[in-house]
PDB file of C-alpha atoms in Angstrom:
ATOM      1  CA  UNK K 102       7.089   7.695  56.579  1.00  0.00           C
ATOM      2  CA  UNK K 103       6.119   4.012  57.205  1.00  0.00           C
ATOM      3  CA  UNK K 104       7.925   1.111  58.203  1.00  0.00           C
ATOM      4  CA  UNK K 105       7.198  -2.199  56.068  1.00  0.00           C
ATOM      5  CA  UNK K 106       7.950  -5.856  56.940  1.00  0.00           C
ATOM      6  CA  UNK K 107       7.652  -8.165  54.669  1.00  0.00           C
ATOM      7  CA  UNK K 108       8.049 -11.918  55.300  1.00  0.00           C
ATOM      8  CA  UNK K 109       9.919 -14.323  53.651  1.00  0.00           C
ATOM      9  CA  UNK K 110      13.069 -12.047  52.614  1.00  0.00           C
ATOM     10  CA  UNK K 111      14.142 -14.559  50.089  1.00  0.00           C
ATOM     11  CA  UNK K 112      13.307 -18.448  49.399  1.00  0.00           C
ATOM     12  CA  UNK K 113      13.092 -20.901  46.851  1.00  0.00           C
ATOM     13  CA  UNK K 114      10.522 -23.205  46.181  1.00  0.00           C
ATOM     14  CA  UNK K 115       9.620 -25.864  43.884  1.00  0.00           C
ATOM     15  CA  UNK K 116       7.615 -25.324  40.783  1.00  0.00           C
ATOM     16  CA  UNK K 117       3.948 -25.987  41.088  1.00  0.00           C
ATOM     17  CA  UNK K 118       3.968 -25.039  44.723  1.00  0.00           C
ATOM     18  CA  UNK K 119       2.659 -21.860  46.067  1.00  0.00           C
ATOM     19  CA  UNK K 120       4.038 -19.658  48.573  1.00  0.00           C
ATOM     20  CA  UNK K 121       2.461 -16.793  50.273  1.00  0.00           C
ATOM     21  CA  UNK K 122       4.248 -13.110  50.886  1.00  0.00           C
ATOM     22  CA  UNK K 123       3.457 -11.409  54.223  1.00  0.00           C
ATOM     23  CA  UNK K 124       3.571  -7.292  54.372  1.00  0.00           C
ATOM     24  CA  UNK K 125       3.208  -5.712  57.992  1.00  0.00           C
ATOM     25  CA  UNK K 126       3.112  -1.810  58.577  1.00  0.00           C
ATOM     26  CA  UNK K 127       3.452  -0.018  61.864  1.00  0.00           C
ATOM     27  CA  UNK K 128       0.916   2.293  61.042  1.00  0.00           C
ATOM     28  CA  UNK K 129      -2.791   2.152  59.623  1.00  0.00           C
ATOM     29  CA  UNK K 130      -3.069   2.979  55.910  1.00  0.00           C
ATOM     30  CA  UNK K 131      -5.088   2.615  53.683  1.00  0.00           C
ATOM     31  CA  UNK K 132      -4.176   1.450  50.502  1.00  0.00           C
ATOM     32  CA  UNK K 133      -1.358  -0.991  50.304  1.00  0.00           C
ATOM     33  CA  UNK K 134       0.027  -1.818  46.532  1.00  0.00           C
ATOM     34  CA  UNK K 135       2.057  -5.112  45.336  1.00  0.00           C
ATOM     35  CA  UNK K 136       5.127  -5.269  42.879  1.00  0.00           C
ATOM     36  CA  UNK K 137       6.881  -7.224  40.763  1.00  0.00           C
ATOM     37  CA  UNK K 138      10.091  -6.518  39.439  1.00  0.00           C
ATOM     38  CA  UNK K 139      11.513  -9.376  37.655  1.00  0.00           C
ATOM     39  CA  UNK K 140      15.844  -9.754  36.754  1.00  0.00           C
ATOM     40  CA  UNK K 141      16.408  -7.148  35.195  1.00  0.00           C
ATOM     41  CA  UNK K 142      13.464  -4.852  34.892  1.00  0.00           C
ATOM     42  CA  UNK K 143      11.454  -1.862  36.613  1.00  0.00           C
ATOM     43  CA  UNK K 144       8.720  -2.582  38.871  1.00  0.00           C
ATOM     44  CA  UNK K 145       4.924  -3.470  37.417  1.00  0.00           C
ATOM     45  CA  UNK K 146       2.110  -2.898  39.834  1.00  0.00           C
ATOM     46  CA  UNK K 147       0.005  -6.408  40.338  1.00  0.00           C
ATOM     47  CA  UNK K 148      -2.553  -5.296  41.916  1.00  0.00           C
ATOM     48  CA  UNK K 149      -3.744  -2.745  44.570  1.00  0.00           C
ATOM     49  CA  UNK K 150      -5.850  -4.007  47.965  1.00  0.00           C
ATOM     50  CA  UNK K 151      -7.378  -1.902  50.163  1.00  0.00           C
ATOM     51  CA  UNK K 152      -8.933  -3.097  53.549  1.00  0.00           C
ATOM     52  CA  UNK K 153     -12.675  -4.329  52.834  1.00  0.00           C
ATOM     53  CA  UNK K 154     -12.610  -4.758  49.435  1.00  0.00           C
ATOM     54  CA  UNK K 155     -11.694  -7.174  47.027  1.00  0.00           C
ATOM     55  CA  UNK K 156      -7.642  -6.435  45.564  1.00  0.00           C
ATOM     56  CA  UNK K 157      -7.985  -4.578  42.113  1.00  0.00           C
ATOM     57  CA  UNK K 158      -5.105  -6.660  40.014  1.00  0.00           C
ATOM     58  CA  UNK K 159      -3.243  -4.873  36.775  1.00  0.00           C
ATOM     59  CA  UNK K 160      -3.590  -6.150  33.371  1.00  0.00           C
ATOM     60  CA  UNK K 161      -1.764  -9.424  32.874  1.00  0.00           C
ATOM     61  CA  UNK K 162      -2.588 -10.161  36.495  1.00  0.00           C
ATOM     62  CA  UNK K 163      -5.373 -12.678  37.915  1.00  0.00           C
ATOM     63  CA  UNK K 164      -6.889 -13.439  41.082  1.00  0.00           C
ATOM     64  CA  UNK K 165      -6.255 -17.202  40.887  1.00  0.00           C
ATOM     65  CA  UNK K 166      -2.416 -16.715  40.380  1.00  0.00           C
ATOM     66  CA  UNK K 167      -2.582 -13.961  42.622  1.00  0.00           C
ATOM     67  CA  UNK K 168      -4.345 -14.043  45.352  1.00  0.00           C
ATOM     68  CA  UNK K 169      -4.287 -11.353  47.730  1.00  0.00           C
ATOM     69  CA  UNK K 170      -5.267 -10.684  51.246  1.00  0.00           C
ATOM     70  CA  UNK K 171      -6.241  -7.331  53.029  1.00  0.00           C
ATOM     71  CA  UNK K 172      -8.052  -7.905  56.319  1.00  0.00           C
ATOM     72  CA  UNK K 173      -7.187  -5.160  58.559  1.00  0.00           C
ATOM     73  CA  UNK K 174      -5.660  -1.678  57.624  1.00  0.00           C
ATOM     74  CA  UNK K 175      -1.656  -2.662  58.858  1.00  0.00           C
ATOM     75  CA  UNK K 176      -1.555  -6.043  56.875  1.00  0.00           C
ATOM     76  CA  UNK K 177      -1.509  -7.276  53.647  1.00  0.00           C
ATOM     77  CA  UNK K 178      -0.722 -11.646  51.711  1.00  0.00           C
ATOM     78  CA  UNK K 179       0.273 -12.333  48.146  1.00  0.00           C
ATOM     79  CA  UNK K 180       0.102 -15.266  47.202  1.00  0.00           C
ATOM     80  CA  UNK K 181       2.287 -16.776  44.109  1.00  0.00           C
ATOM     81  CA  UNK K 182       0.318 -20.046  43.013  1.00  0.00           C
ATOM     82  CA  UNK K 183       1.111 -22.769  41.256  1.00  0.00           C
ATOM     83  CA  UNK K 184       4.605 -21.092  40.580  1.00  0.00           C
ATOM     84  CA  UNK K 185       6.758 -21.757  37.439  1.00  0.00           C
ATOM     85  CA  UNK K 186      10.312 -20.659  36.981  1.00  0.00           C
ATOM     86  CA  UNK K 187       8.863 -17.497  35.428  1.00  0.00           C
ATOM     87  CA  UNK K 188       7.948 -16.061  38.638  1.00  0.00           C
ATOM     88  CA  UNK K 189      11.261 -15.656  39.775  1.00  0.00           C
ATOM     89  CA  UNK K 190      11.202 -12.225  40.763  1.00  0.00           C
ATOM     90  CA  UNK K 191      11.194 -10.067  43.797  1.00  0.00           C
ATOM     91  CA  UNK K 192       7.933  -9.450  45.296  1.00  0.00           C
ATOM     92  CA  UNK K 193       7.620  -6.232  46.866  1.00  0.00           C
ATOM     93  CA  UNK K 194       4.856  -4.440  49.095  1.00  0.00           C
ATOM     94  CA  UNK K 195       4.272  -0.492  49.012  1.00  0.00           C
ATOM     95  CA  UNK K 196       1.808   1.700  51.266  1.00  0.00           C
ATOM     96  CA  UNK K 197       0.667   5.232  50.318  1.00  0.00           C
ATOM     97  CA  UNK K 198       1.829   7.050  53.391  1.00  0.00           C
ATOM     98  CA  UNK K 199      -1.938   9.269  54.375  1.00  0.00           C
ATOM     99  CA  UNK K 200       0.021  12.553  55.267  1.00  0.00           C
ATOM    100  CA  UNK K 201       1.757  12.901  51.390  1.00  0.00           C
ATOM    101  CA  UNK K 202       1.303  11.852  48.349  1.00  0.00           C
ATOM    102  CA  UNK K 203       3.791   9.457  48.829  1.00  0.00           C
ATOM    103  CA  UNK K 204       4.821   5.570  47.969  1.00  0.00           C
ATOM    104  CA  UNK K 205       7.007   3.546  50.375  1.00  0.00           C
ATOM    105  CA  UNK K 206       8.078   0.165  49.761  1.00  0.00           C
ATOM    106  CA  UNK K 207       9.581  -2.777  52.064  1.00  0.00           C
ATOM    107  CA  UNK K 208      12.514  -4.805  51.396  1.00  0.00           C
ATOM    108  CA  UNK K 209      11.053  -6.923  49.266  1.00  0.00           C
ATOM    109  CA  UNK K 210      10.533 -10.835  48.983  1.00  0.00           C
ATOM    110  CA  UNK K 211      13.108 -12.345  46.594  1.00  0.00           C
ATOM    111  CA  UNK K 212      11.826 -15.549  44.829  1.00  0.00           C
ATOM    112  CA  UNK K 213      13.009 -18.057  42.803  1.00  0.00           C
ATOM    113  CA  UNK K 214      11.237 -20.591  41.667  1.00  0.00           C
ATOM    114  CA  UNK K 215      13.530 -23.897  40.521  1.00  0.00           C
TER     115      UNK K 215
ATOM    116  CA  UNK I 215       6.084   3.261  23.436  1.00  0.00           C
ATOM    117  CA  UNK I 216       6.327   2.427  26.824  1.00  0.00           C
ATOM    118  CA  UNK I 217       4.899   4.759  29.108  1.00  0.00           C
ATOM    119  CA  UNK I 218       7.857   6.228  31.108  1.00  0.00           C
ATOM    120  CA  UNK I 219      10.628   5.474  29.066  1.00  0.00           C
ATOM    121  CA  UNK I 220      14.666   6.419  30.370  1.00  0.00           C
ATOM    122  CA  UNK I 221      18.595   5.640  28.934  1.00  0.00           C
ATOM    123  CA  UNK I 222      19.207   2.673  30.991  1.00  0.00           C
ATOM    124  CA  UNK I 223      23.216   3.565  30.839  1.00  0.00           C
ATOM    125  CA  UNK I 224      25.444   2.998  32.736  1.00  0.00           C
ATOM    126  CA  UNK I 225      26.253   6.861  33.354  1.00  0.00           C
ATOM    127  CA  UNK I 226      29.864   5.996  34.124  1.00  0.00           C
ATOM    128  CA  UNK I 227      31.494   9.805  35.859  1.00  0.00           C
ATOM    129  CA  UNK I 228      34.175  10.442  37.879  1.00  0.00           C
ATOM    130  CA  UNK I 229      33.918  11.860  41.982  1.00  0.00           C
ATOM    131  CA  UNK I 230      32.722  15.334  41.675  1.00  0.00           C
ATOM    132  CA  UNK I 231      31.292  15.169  38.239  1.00  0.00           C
ATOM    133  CA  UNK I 232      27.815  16.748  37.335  1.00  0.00           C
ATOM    134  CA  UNK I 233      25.409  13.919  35.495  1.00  0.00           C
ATOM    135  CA  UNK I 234      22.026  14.558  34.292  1.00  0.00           C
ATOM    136  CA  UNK I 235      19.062  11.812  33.943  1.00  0.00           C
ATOM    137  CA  UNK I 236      16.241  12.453  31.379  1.00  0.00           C
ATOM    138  CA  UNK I 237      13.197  10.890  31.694  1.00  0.00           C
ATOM    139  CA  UNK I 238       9.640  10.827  29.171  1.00  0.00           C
ATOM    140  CA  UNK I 239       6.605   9.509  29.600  1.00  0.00           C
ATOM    141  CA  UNK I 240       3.946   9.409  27.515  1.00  0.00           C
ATOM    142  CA  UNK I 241       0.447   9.812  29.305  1.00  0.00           C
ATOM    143  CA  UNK I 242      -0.540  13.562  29.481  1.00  0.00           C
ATOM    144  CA  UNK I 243      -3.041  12.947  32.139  1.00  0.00           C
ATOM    145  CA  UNK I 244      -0.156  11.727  34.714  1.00  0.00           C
ATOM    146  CA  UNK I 245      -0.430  13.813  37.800  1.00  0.00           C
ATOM    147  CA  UNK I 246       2.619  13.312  40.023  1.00  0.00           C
ATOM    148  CA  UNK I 247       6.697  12.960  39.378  1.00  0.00           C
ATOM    149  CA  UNK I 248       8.814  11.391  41.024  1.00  0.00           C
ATOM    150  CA  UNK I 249      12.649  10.154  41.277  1.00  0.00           C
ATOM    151  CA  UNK I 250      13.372   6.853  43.540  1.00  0.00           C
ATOM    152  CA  UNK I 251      17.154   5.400  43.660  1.00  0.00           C
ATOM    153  CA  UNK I 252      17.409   1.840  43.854  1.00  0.00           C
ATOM    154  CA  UNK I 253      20.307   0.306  45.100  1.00  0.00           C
ATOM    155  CA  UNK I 254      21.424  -3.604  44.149  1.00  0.00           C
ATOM    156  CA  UNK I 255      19.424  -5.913  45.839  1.00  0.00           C
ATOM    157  CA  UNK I 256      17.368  -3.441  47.532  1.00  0.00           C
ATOM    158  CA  UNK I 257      13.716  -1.389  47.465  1.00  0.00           C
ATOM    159  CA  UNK I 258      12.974   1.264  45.437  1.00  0.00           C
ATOM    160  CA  UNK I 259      13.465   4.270  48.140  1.00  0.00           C
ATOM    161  CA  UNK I 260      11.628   7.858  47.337  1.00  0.00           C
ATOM    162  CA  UNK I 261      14.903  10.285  46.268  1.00  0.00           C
ATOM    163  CA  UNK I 262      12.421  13.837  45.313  1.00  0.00           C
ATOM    164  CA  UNK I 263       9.182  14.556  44.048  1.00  0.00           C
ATOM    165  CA  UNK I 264       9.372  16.638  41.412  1.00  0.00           C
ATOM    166  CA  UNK I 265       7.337  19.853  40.818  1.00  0.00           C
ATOM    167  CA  UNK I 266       6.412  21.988  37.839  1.00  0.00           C
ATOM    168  CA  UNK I 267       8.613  24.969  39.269  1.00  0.00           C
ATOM    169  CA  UNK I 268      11.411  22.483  39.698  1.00  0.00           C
ATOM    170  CA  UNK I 269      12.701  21.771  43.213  1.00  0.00           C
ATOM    171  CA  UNK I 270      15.909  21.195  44.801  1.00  0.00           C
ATOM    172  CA  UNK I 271      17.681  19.407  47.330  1.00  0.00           C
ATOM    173  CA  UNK I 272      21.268  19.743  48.232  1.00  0.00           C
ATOM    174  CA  UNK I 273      22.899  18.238  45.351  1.00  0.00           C
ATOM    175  CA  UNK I 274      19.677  17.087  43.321  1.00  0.00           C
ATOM    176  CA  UNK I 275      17.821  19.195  41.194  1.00  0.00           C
ATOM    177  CA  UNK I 276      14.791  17.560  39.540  1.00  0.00           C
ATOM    178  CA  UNK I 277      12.452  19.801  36.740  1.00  0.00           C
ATOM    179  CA  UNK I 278       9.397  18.935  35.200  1.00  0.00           C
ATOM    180  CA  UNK I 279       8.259  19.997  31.528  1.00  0.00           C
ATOM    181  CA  UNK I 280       4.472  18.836  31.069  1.00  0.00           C
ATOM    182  CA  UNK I 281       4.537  20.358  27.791  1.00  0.00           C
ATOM    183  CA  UNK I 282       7.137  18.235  26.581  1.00  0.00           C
ATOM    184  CA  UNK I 283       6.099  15.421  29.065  1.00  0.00           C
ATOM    185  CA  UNK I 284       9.831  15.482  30.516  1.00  0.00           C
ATOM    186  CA  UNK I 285      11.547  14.745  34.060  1.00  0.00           C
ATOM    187  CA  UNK I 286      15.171  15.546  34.597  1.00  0.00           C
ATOM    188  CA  UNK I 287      17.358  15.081  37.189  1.00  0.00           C
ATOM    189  CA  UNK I 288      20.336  17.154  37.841  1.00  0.00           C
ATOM    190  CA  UNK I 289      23.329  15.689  40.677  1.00  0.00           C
ATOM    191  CA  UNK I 290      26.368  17.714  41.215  1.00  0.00           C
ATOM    192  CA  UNK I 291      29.285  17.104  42.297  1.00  0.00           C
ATOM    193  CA  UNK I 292      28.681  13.094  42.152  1.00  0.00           C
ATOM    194  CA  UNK I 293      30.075  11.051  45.503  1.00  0.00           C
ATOM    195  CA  UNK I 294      30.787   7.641  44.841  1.00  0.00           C
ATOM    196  CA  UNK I 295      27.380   6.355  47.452  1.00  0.00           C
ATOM    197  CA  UNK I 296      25.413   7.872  44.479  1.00  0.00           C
ATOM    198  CA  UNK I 297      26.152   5.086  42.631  1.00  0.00           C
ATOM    199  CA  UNK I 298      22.564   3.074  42.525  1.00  0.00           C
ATOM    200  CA  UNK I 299      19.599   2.719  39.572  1.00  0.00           C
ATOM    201  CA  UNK I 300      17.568   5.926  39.108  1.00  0.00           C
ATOM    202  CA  UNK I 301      14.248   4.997  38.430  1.00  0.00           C
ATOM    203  CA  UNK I 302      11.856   8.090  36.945  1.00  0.00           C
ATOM    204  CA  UNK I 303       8.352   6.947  38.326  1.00  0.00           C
ATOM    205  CA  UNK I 304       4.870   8.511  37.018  1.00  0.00           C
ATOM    206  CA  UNK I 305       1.691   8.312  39.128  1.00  0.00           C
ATOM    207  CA  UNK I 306      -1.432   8.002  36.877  1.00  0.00           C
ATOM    208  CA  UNK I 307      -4.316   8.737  39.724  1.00  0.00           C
ATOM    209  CA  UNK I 308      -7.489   7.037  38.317  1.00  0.00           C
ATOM    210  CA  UNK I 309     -10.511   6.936  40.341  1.00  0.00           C
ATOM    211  CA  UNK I 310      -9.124   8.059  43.472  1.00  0.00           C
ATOM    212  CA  UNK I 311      -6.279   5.161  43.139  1.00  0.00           C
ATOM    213  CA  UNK I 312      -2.311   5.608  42.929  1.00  0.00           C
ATOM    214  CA  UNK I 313      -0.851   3.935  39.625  1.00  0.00           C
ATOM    215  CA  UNK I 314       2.863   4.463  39.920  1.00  0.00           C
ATOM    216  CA  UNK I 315       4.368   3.786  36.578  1.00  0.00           C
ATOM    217  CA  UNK I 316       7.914   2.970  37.147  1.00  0.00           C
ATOM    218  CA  UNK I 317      10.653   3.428  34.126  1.00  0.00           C
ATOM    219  CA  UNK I 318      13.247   0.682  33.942  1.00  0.00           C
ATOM    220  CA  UNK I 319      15.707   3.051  35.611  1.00  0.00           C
ATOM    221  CA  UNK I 320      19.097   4.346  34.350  1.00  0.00           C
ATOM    222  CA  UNK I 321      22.380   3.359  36.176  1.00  0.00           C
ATOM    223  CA  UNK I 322      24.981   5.392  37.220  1.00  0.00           C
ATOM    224  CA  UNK I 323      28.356   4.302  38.372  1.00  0.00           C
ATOM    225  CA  UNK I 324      30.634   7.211  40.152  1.00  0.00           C
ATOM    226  CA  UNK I 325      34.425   5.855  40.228  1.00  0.00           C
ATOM    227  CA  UNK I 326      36.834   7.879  42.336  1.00  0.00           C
TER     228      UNK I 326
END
């Protein structure tokens, strides 16, 4: 398994701001995914960032609102830009463990935008 | 459609009950099944993988029907901590990438 941090837990900003979503792992992986899951709704993958390379973002998804970091293989930004009350949502980083074919998520960063 | 589609509930049962989830999805190139429980306020957290020979562990039984494209997941005797979301998941490997295709989960509330 892995064991994700993700920094800020929870926070709420003012619209038109931007606020950036830090993901630490304890172990080197290589692809690293971010989530959305807004009230009441399932998860939907934003985009997927591996280590070298520019994030690959989901339909519905764009670099400028999203920008995302990658620059070693344990770490991992989002960044919400320019946020409206729509992006309320919890904002949640996943790794693909390399042993399985597995997904494991941290605790997620719960946003809300006012 | 929607691509992994579930009964969002609630699944209300008492203690000790047996419940079943049902899950579709609709993309017959998915590769990988899987079950994650979500509890309120809190990550998705892996609960089974599920394979074509169906696979079990203690009280949770999870089958796979590609023909049908169909997931189900069996718990017995229900204990009230298995109270949470059930969330069916789909991984649609493209290109060497993970997709996970989450469905919007069904709820279950065990009462004693």
């Amino acid at each position: 398994s892995a064991v994700i941090s993700q920094k800020p837990s929870r926070d709420i900003c003012q619209r038109g701001t931007s606020l950036t979503i830090q993901c630490q792992v304890d172990s080197q992986v290589t692809m690293m995914f971010w989530y959305r899951q807004q009230p009441g709704q399932s998860l939907t993958l934003i985009a997927t960032a591996n280590q070298g390379s520019e994030a690959t973002y989901e339909s519905g998804f764009v670099i400028d609102k999203f920008p995302i970091s990658r620059p070693n293989l344990t770490f991992s930004t989002l960044t919400v830009s320019n946020m409206s009350p729509e992006d309320s949502s919890i904002y949640l980083c996943s790794v693909e463990v390399p042993s399985g074919n597995t997904i494991y998520f941290g605790e997620g960063s719960w946003l809300t935008v006012v | 459609r929607k691509e992994v589609e579930q009964d969002p509930g609630p699944f209300n049962v008492p203690e000790g009950a047996t419940v079943a989830f049902n899950c579709t999805y609709s993309n017959s190139a998915s590769q990988s099944f899987f079950w994650y429980r979500q509890d309120c306020r809190k990550e998705p957290k892996l609960l089974m993988s599920v394979y074509s020979s169906g696979n079990e562990d203690g009280r949770f039984t999870a089958q796979l029907n590609r023909a049908s494209q169909y997931i189900s997941l069996l718990i017995r005797d229900s204990k009230l901590s298995d109270s949470a979301t059930y969330l069916c998941v789909v991984n649609q490997r493209n290109t060497g990438f993970q997709k996970l295709v989450f469905g919007t989960g069904t709820r279950l509330l065990v009462s004693p």
